Short mmCIF file of C-alpha atoms in Angstrom, two decimals:
data_model
loop_
_atom_site.label_atom_id
_atom_site.label_comp_id
_atom_site.label_asym_id
_atom_site.label_seq_id
_atom_site.Cartn_x
_atom_site.Cartn_y
_atom_site.Cartn_z
CA MET A 1 -1.76 -10.93 36.85
CA PRO A 2 0.86 -13.70 36.49
CA PRO A 3 3.68 -13.08 34.01
CA VAL A 4 3.12 -14.41 30.49
CA THR A 5 5.55 -17.20 29.65
CA LEU A 6 7.15 -17.69 26.24
CA ASP A 7 5.07 -20.75 25.41
CA ILE A 8 1.82 -18.93 26.25
CA ALA A 9 2.93 -15.90 24.23
CA LEU A 10 3.71 -18.07 21.19
CA LEU A 11 0.39 -19.89 21.56
CA VAL A 12 -1.52 -16.61 21.70
CA LEU A 13 0.40 -15.32 18.67
CA GLY A 14 -0.45 -18.43 16.67
CA VAL A 15 -4.12 -18.25 17.64
CA LEU A 16 -4.22 -14.55 16.75
CA LEU A 17 -2.67 -15.16 13.32
CA LEU A 18 -5.13 -17.97 12.58
CA ALA A 19 -8.08 -15.94 13.86
CA THR A 20 -6.97 -12.99 11.74
CA VAL A 21 -7.03 -15.12 8.60
CA PHE A 22 -10.55 -16.33 9.41
CA ALA A 23 -11.62 -12.75 10.14
CA GLY A 24 -10.26 -11.65 6.77
CA SER A 25 -12.05 -14.50 5.01
CA LEU A 26 -15.29 -13.66 6.80
CA SER A 27 -15.09 -9.99 5.81
CA SER A 28 -14.47 -11.05 2.19
CA ARG A 29 -17.66 -13.11 2.22
CA PHE A 30 -19.58 -9.93 2.99
CA GLY A 31 -17.88 -8.13 0.11
CA LEU A 32 -15.43 -6.22 2.31
CA PRO A 33 -11.66 -6.18 1.81
CA ALA A 34 -9.80 -8.68 3.97
CA LEU A 35 -7.95 -5.85 5.69
CA ILE A 36 -11.21 -4.88 7.42
CA GLY A 37 -11.28 -8.29 9.09
CA PHE A 38 -7.61 -8.00 10.03
CA LEU A 39 -8.08 -4.54 11.53
CA GLY A 40 -11.33 -5.52 13.20
CA LEU A 41 -9.79 -8.46 15.02
CA GLY A 42 -6.90 -6.28 16.13
CA MET A 43 -9.34 -3.78 17.65
CA LEU A 44 -11.34 -6.58 19.29
CA VAL A 45 -8.31 -7.90 21.14
CA GLY A 46 -7.10 -4.36 21.85
CA VAL A 47 -7.60 -2.16 24.86
CA ASP A 48 -11.26 -1.30 24.07
CA GLY A 49 -12.22 -4.85 23.10
CA PRO A 50 -12.80 -8.12 24.97
CA GLY A 51 -9.09 -8.95 24.65
CA GLY A 52 -8.08 -5.90 26.67
CA ILE A 53 -4.51 -5.87 25.32
CA GLY A 54 -2.98 -2.46 25.83
CA PHE A 55 -0.60 -1.51 23.02
CA ASP A 56 0.53 2.02 22.20
CA ASP A 57 4.07 1.64 20.88
CA TYR A 58 4.04 3.77 17.71
CA ALA A 59 7.76 3.32 17.06
CA LEU A 60 7.44 -0.47 17.12
CA THR A 61 4.36 -0.28 14.92
CA GLN A 62 6.29 1.87 12.45
CA GLY A 63 9.10 -0.70 12.34
CA ILE A 64 6.67 -3.59 11.83
CA GLY A 65 4.89 -1.62 9.10
CA VAL A 66 8.11 -0.87 7.23
CA ALA A 67 9.24 -4.52 7.40
CA CYS A 68 5.86 -5.77 6.19
CA LEU A 69 5.68 -3.26 3.34
CA ILE A 70 9.04 -4.51 2.06
CA PHE A 71 7.61 -7.96 1.35
CA ILE A 72 4.26 -6.69 0.10
CA LEU A 73 5.95 -4.46 -2.48
CA PHE A 74 8.51 -7.12 -3.41
CA SER A 75 5.77 -9.69 -4.04
CA GLY A 76 3.77 -7.12 -6.00
CA GLY A 77 6.77 -6.48 -8.23
CA LEU A 78 7.35 -10.20 -8.77
CA ASP A 79 3.77 -10.66 -9.96
CA THR A 80 3.73 -7.64 -12.30
CA ASP A 81 4.18 -8.48 -15.98
CA GLY A 82 7.15 -6.51 -17.31
CA ARG A 83 5.48 -6.00 -20.69
CA ASP A 84 2.44 -4.45 -19.02
CA ALA A 85 4.67 -2.31 -16.81
CA ARG A 86 6.58 -0.96 -19.81
CA ARG A 87 3.37 -0.07 -21.64
CA VAL A 88 2.02 1.96 -18.72
CA ALA A 89 5.34 3.23 -17.36
CA ALA A 90 4.78 6.86 -18.41
CA PRO A 91 1.22 7.35 -17.10
CA ALA A 92 1.96 5.30 -13.96
CA LEU A 93 5.05 7.43 -13.24
CA VAL A 94 3.06 10.65 -13.66
CA LEU A 95 0.34 9.38 -11.32
CA ALA A 96 2.89 8.12 -8.79
CA THR A 97 4.65 11.50 -8.62
CA PHE A 98 2.58 14.47 -9.76
CA GLY A 99 -0.67 12.68 -8.89
CA VAL A 100 0.46 12.18 -5.30
CA MET A 101 1.66 15.80 -5.10
CA LEU A 102 -1.67 17.10 -6.40
CA SER A 103 -3.64 14.91 -4.00
CA ALA A 104 -1.44 15.95 -1.08
CA GLY A 105 -1.87 19.64 -1.95
CA MET A 106 -5.64 19.43 -2.31
CA MET A 107 -6.03 17.39 0.87
CA GLY A 108 -3.78 19.84 2.69
CA VAL A 109 -6.06 22.72 1.73
CA ALA A 110 -9.12 20.69 2.70
CA SER A 111 -7.58 19.74 6.06
CA HIS A 112 -6.80 23.39 6.79
CA LEU A 113 -10.31 24.57 5.91
CA ILE A 114 -12.28 21.68 7.41
CA ILE A 115 -10.31 20.80 10.54
CA GLY A 116 -8.50 24.06 11.12
CA LEU A 117 -5.03 22.53 11.22
CA GLU A 118 -2.03 24.81 10.82
CA PRO A 119 -0.78 24.88 7.19
CA PHE A 120 2.19 22.54 7.71
CA GLN A 121 0.16 20.10 9.82
CA ALA A 122 -2.59 20.20 7.18
CA PHE A 123 -0.08 19.45 4.43
CA LEU A 124 1.29 16.61 6.56
CA LEU A 125 -2.17 15.04 6.78
CA GLY A 126 -2.61 15.52 3.03
CA ALA A 127 0.72 13.83 2.31
CA VAL A 128 -0.11 10.89 4.58
CA VAL A 129 -3.35 10.05 2.74
CA ALA A 130 -2.13 10.98 -0.75
CA SER A 131 -0.85 7.61 -2.00
CA THR A 132 -2.86 4.52 -2.82
CA ASP A 133 -2.04 1.35 -0.93
CA ALA A 134 -0.28 -1.47 -2.77
CA ALA A 135 -1.46 -4.19 -0.38
CA ALA A 136 -5.11 -3.16 -0.68
CA VAL A 137 -4.99 -2.69 -4.46
CA PHE A 138 -3.16 -5.96 -5.16
CA ALA A 139 -5.54 -7.89 -2.90
CA ILE A 140 -8.71 -6.40 -4.38
CA LEU A 141 -7.70 -6.74 -8.04
CA ARG A 142 -6.40 -10.29 -7.66
CA SER A 143 -9.32 -11.66 -5.69
CA SER A 144 -12.25 -9.84 -7.29
CA GLY A 145 -12.52 -12.02 -10.41
CA LEU A 146 -12.42 -8.95 -12.64
CA ASP A 147 -11.23 -9.38 -16.20
CA LEU A 148 -10.36 -5.74 -16.74
CA HIS A 149 -10.03 -4.40 -20.26
CA GLY A 150 -6.89 -2.89 -21.77
CA GLU A 151 -4.03 -1.40 -19.78
CA VAL A 152 -6.08 -0.27 -16.79
CA PRO A 153 -5.18 -3.11 -14.38
CA ALA A 154 -1.45 -2.72 -15.08
CA LEU A 155 -1.72 1.04 -14.62
CA ILE A 156 -3.44 0.66 -11.25
CA GLU A 157 -0.98 -1.94 -9.99
CA VAL A 158 2.19 -0.17 -11.15
CA GLU A 159 0.95 3.14 -9.75
CA SER A 160 0.10 1.64 -6.36
CA GLY A 161 3.45 -0.14 -6.19
CA SER A 162 5.47 2.94 -7.05
CA ASN A 163 3.69 5.90 -5.45
CA ASP A 164 4.72 5.21 -1.84
CA PRO A 165 8.18 6.83 -2.31
CA MET A 166 6.63 10.17 -3.22
CA ALA A 167 4.24 10.03 -0.27
CA ILE A 168 7.11 9.17 2.08
CA PHE A 169 9.19 12.03 0.66
CA LEU A 170 6.32 14.50 1.12
CA VAL A 171 5.71 13.31 4.69
CA GLY A 172 9.43 13.81 5.42
CA ALA A 173 9.29 17.28 3.84
CA ALA A 174 6.27 18.23 5.94
CA LEU A 175 7.99 17.05 9.12
CA LEU A 176 11.08 19.10 8.16
CA PHE A 177 9.01 22.25 7.61
CA ILE A 178 7.23 21.74 10.95
CA ALA A 179 10.55 21.33 12.77
CA THR A 180 12.33 24.07 10.79
CA PRO A 181 9.82 26.48 9.23
CA SER A 182 12.60 28.50 7.57
CA SER A 183 13.65 25.53 5.38
CA SER A 184 13.54 26.17 1.64
CA PRO A 185 11.49 23.79 -0.54
CA LEU A 186 14.14 24.13 -3.27
CA ALA A 187 16.68 22.49 -0.97
CA LEU A 188 14.61 19.30 -1.14
CA VAL A 189 14.90 18.93 -4.92
CA PRO A 190 18.41 17.38 -4.95
CA ASP A 191 17.43 15.05 -2.11
CA PHE A 192 14.37 13.88 -4.05
CA ALA A 193 16.47 13.27 -7.18
CA VAL A 194 18.97 11.21 -5.20
CA GLN A 195 16.24 9.17 -3.50
CA MET A 196 14.52 8.25 -6.75
CA THR A 197 17.72 7.64 -8.74
CA MET A 198 19.40 5.48 -6.12
CA GLY A 199 16.17 3.61 -5.48
CA LEU A 200 15.89 2.74 -9.16
CA LEU A 201 19.55 1.78 -9.56
CA VAL A 202 19.79 -0.34 -6.40
CA GLY A 203 16.45 -1.99 -7.11
CA ALA A 204 17.44 -2.87 -10.67
CA ALA A 205 20.80 -4.24 -9.52
CA ALA A 206 19.21 -6.34 -6.76
CA GLY A 207 16.51 -7.61 -9.09
CA TYR A 208 19.10 -8.64 -11.69
CA SER A 209 21.38 -10.27 -9.11
CA LEU A 210 18.76 -12.43 -7.40
CA PRO A 211 18.13 -14.76 -10.38
CA GLU A 212 21.87 -14.86 -11.09
CA VAL A 213 22.59 -16.06 -7.54
CA LEU A 214 19.89 -18.71 -7.80
CA LYS A 215 21.07 -19.86 -11.24
CA ARG A 216 24.73 -20.10 -10.29
CA SER A 217 24.30 -21.84 -6.93
CA SER A 218 23.12 -25.22 -5.70
CA PHE A 219 20.28 -23.60 -3.75
CA ARG A 220 17.89 -23.06 -6.64
CA HIS A 221 15.83 -26.21 -6.08
CA GLY A 222 15.82 -26.27 -2.29
CA GLY A 223 14.26 -24.35 0.56
CA LEU A 224 17.29 -22.07 0.70
CA ALA A 225 15.96 -20.38 -2.43
CA PHE A 226 13.29 -18.93 -0.17
CA VAL A 227 15.93 -17.60 2.21
CA ILE A 228 17.82 -16.03 -0.68
CA SER A 229 14.65 -14.32 -1.94
CA ILE A 230 14.03 -12.87 1.55
CA ALA A 231 17.62 -11.70 1.70
CA GLY A 232 17.28 -10.09 -1.73
CA ALA A 233 14.28 -8.01 -0.65
CA LEU A 234 15.94 -6.90 2.58
CA ILE A 235 19.25 -6.10 0.88
CA ALA A 236 17.48 -4.04 -1.80
CA TYR A 237 15.78 -1.93 0.86
CA GLY A 238 18.82 -1.63 3.12
CA LEU A 239 21.31 -0.75 0.40
CA ALA A 240 19.04 1.87 -1.13
CA GLU A 241 18.52 3.55 2.24
CA LEU A 242 22.25 3.34 2.99
CA PHE A 243 23.09 5.20 -0.23
CA GLY A 244 20.40 7.81 0.27
CA GLY A 245 17.86 6.14 -2.02
CA ASN A 246 14.25 5.23 -1.40
CA GLY A 247 14.11 1.69 -0.07
CA PHE A 248 10.48 1.06 -0.97
CA LEU A 249 11.05 2.01 -4.60
CA ALA A 250 14.13 -0.23 -4.67
CA VAL A 251 12.19 -3.21 -3.30
CA TYR A 252 9.39 -2.85 -5.87
CA ILE A 253 11.84 -2.44 -8.75
CA ALA A 254 13.86 -5.43 -7.50
CA GLY A 255 10.75 -7.58 -7.53
CA LEU A 256 9.73 -6.27 -10.95
CA VAL A 257 13.14 -6.99 -12.50
CA ALA A 258 13.55 -10.41 -10.85
CA GLY A 259 10.00 -11.43 -11.69
CA ASN A 260 10.56 -10.85 -15.38
CA ARG A 261 13.76 -12.87 -15.69
CA ALA A 262 13.93 -16.61 -16.30
CA TYR A 263 15.38 -18.95 -13.68
CA SER A 264 14.42 -22.42 -12.51
CA ALA A 265 13.23 -21.47 -9.01
CA LYS A 266 11.05 -18.63 -10.26
CA LYS A 267 7.68 -20.31 -9.67
CA ILE A 268 8.40 -21.50 -6.14
CA VAL A 269 10.01 -18.19 -5.16
CA SER A 270 6.99 -16.28 -6.47
CA THR A 271 4.60 -18.58 -4.60
CA PHE A 272 6.63 -18.30 -1.41
CA GLN A 273 6.80 -14.51 -1.63
CA ASP A 274 3.05 -14.37 -2.19
CA GLY A 275 2.68 -16.22 1.11
CA MET A 276 5.13 -13.81 2.73
CA ALA A 277 3.08 -10.88 1.45
CA TRP A 278 -0.10 -12.31 2.98
CA LEU A 279 1.69 -12.95 6.27
CA ALA A 280 2.99 -9.39 6.17
CA GLN A 281 -0.52 -8.04 5.59
CA VAL A 282 -1.93 -10.09 8.46
CA ALA A 283 0.82 -9.02 10.86
CA MET A 284 0.68 -5.37 9.81
CA PHE A 285 -3.08 -4.91 9.97
CA LEU A 286 -3.35 -6.88 13.21
CA THR A 287 -0.73 -4.62 14.79
CA LEU A 288 -2.42 -1.49 13.46
CA GLY A 289 -5.77 -2.71 14.80
CA LEU A 290 -4.20 -3.28 18.22
CA LEU A 291 -2.79 0.23 18.17
CA VAL A 292 -6.14 1.95 17.65
CA ALA A 293 -8.72 2.33 20.41
CA PRO A 294 -12.20 2.63 18.80
CA SER A 295 -13.22 5.08 21.53
CA ASN A 296 -10.63 7.51 20.16
CA LEU A 297 -12.33 7.53 16.77
CA VAL A 298 -15.61 8.94 18.06
CA ASP A 299 -14.27 12.49 18.17
CA VAL A 300 -13.01 12.37 14.57
CA ILE A 301 -16.11 10.94 12.88
CA GLY A 302 -17.24 14.33 11.55
CA PRO A 303 -13.90 15.59 10.21
CA GLY A 304 -12.97 12.07 9.13
CA LEU A 305 -16.08 11.75 6.97
CA ALA A 306 -15.44 15.17 5.44
CA ILE A 307 -11.80 14.39 4.66
CA ALA A 308 -12.73 10.97 3.22
CA PHE A 309 -15.39 12.59 1.01
CA VAL A 310 -12.95 15.15 -0.38
CA LEU A 311 -10.30 12.47 -0.95
CA ILE A 312 -12.55 9.93 -2.68
CA PHE A 313 -14.80 12.22 -4.72
CA ILE A 314 -12.68 15.32 -5.38
CA ALA A 315 -8.91 15.07 -4.82
CA ARG A 316 -8.30 11.59 -6.25
CA PRO A 317 -10.49 12.02 -9.39
CA LEU A 318 -9.07 15.47 -10.14
CA SER A 319 -5.51 14.19 -9.75
CA VAL A 320 -6.18 11.25 -12.07
CA PHE A 321 -7.93 13.29 -14.76
CA ILE A 322 -5.22 15.97 -14.73
CA CYS A 323 -2.33 13.50 -14.81
CA LEU A 324 -3.84 11.25 -17.49
CA ALA A 325 -4.98 14.12 -19.71
CA PRO A 326 -1.92 13.79 -22.02
CA PHE A 327 -2.54 10.03 -22.46
CA ARG A 328 -5.44 9.90 -24.88
CA ARG A 329 -5.67 6.10 -24.82
CA PHE A 330 -7.37 6.33 -21.42
CA ASN A 331 -10.95 7.54 -21.89
CA TRP A 332 -13.12 9.07 -19.21
CA ARG A 333 -14.43 5.66 -18.14
CA ALA A 334 -10.91 4.38 -17.54
CA LYS A 335 -9.99 7.51 -15.62
CA LEU A 336 -13.05 7.20 -13.41
CA PHE A 337 -12.26 3.57 -12.66
CA VAL A 338 -8.61 4.34 -11.89
CA SER A 339 -9.87 7.05 -9.54
CA TRP A 340 -12.24 4.67 -7.75
CA ALA A 341 -9.64 1.89 -7.51
CA GLY A 342 -7.27 4.14 -5.55
CA LEU A 343 -7.87 2.42 -2.23
CA ARG A 344 -6.21 3.55 0.97
CA GLY A 345 -4.88 0.92 3.34
CA ALA A 346 -1.97 0.24 5.65
CA VAL A 347 0.50 2.68 4.06
CA PRO A 348 -1.31 5.85 5.21
CA ILE A 349 -1.70 4.41 8.74
CA VAL A 350 1.98 3.49 8.87
CA LEU A 351 2.91 6.96 7.60
CA ALA A 352 0.66 8.46 10.27
CA THR A 353 2.94 6.94 12.92
CA PHE A 354 5.83 9.14 11.71
CA PRO A 355 4.44 12.38 13.22
CA MET A 356 3.55 10.44 16.39
CA VAL A 357 7.13 9.24 16.76
CA ALA A 358 8.43 12.73 15.90
CA GLY A 359 6.19 14.35 18.53
CA VAL A 360 4.43 16.69 16.10
CA PRO A 361 1.66 18.81 17.68
CA GLY A 362 -1.74 17.39 16.73
CA ALA A 363 -0.22 14.07 15.65
CA PHE A 364 -2.74 12.05 17.67
CA THR A 365 -5.66 13.70 15.89
CA ILE A 366 -3.97 13.20 12.52
CA PHE A 367 -3.41 9.51 13.26
CA ASN A 368 -7.04 8.90 14.22
CA ILE A 369 -8.39 10.80 11.22
CA VAL A 370 -6.13 8.82 8.88
CA PHE A 371 -7.29 5.55 10.42
CA PHE A 372 -10.92 6.59 10.02
CA VAL A 373 -10.35 7.63 6.39
CA VAL A 374 -8.80 4.22 5.64
CA LEU A 375 -11.83 2.47 7.14
CA ILE A 376 -14.19 4.58 5.01
CA SER A 377 -12.14 4.01 1.84
CA SER A 378 -12.01 0.26 2.42
CA THR A 379 -15.70 -0.14 3.22
CA ILE A 380 -16.93 2.04 0.35
CA GLN A 381 -14.47 1.59 -2.51
CA GLY A 382 -13.43 -2.01 -1.93
CA PRO A 383 -16.87 -3.72 -1.99
CA SER A 384 -18.14 -1.55 -4.85
CA ILE A 385 -15.23 -2.01 -7.25
CA ASN A 386 -16.97 -4.81 -9.19
CA TRP A 387 -20.16 -2.76 -9.47
CA VAL A 388 -18.27 0.33 -10.63
CA ALA A 389 -16.35 -1.72 -13.21
CA GLY A 390 -19.63 -3.09 -14.54
CA ARG A 391 -21.33 0.30 -14.70
CA LEU A 392 -18.36 1.79 -16.53
CA LYS A 393 -18.18 -1.25 -18.84
CA MET A 394 -14.56 -1.78 -17.85
CA ALA A 395 -14.60 -5.53 -17.22
CA SER A 396 -16.26 -8.89 -17.53
CA LEU A 397 -16.82 -10.53 -14.17
CA GLU A 398 -15.81 -14.16 -14.21
CA GLU A 399 -16.96 -16.68 -11.67
CA CYS A 400 -14.16 -16.46 -9.19
CA PRO A 401 -14.10 -17.81 -5.65
CA SER A 402 -14.41 -15.19 -2.96
CA GLY A 403 -12.14 -14.99 0.01
CA ILE A 404 -8.63 -13.89 0.73
CA ASP A 405 -7.11 -16.95 -0.89
CA ALA A 406 -8.63 -16.33 -4.30
CA PRO A 407 -6.33 -17.08 -7.25
CA ASP A 408 -4.33 -14.54 -9.12
CA ARG A 409 -6.43 -12.32 -11.38
CA LYS A 410 -4.41 -13.37 -14.45
CA GLU A 411 -5.57 -16.98 -14.08
CA TRP A 412 -9.17 -15.82 -14.53
CA SER A 413 -8.65 -13.53 -17.49
#
């Protein structure tokens, strides 16, 4: 086979990106989340598909996933109304921390009993699938045409944007226990406090500084405002990690703070970052689709279905009902809808690359099960979210165009 030249490689990349968008749009027309189309195209051009592209670099995939999540979370923060976020801050924080811990614990027990994984490996699998996915949740809520009642949409969005740090912390803890079984869980408490505190502080500082830079410079009306917004997201993540904080929390908080301050370039920056978030989703899901060989999923269909069932119908609802019990303003209908809207997406798959890179025993099986669970969650919960909202009397469905380029939910409320 002749070597691939740069111009051919760039052409193929452009065609793949365009085809991925069309695949996402096509999946949306059938009521499926766009990520299914993105993943599907990646698998089609992968080693088991007609494309025949062999790709098995988990470390590179992890790096691409982290970079893409930065812009997805930053855009999600920019588009979150600060007033809504403040109203649901307490319940969202409980769900994003204790809810993730409860889900991880229950899924760890289920993984041990169903699959027979060792306790630490089982907890690792539980931690990987414990958090909801910001990209999937933002995309579904903002393209479904749902006019959701009350504080539910804000709760779902803030939770999905802020629960990744806990999942990442739990995955890191599980990897530590696997590598050093004698480690004490109490030793992780100070590390967790530092991660969350520094993530919040760095994120707030970055989010406050971004509008100030744009207001005090001559770049606020030009294309360089876009460059500055990209730099702000990257700096928020990098600084937080440098000081021992959680970079993903910092990025979301930076977007939330910046998005709720007034500056002249706010509209164009928000629009640009929305485009960056979509590009990040396309690139991330395409890469993840390339990484997975469908033939490897055959062996995990049984355990994957069992794990997905426990996650969707037992662990997630129990976690939501327990965590929201003190907040009486959310009735049982709201809790059920919040449970059902907890979609899994790219984040669990990206987290599943961590044990692969670390060389954890059974990591390949864990990765394939996680991928299968994400497919099940997307194909069951995503298309049915409108129906569930209607049955629970949680929303009025407006006439909203389908497809991945549907307008922001707020414009249809």
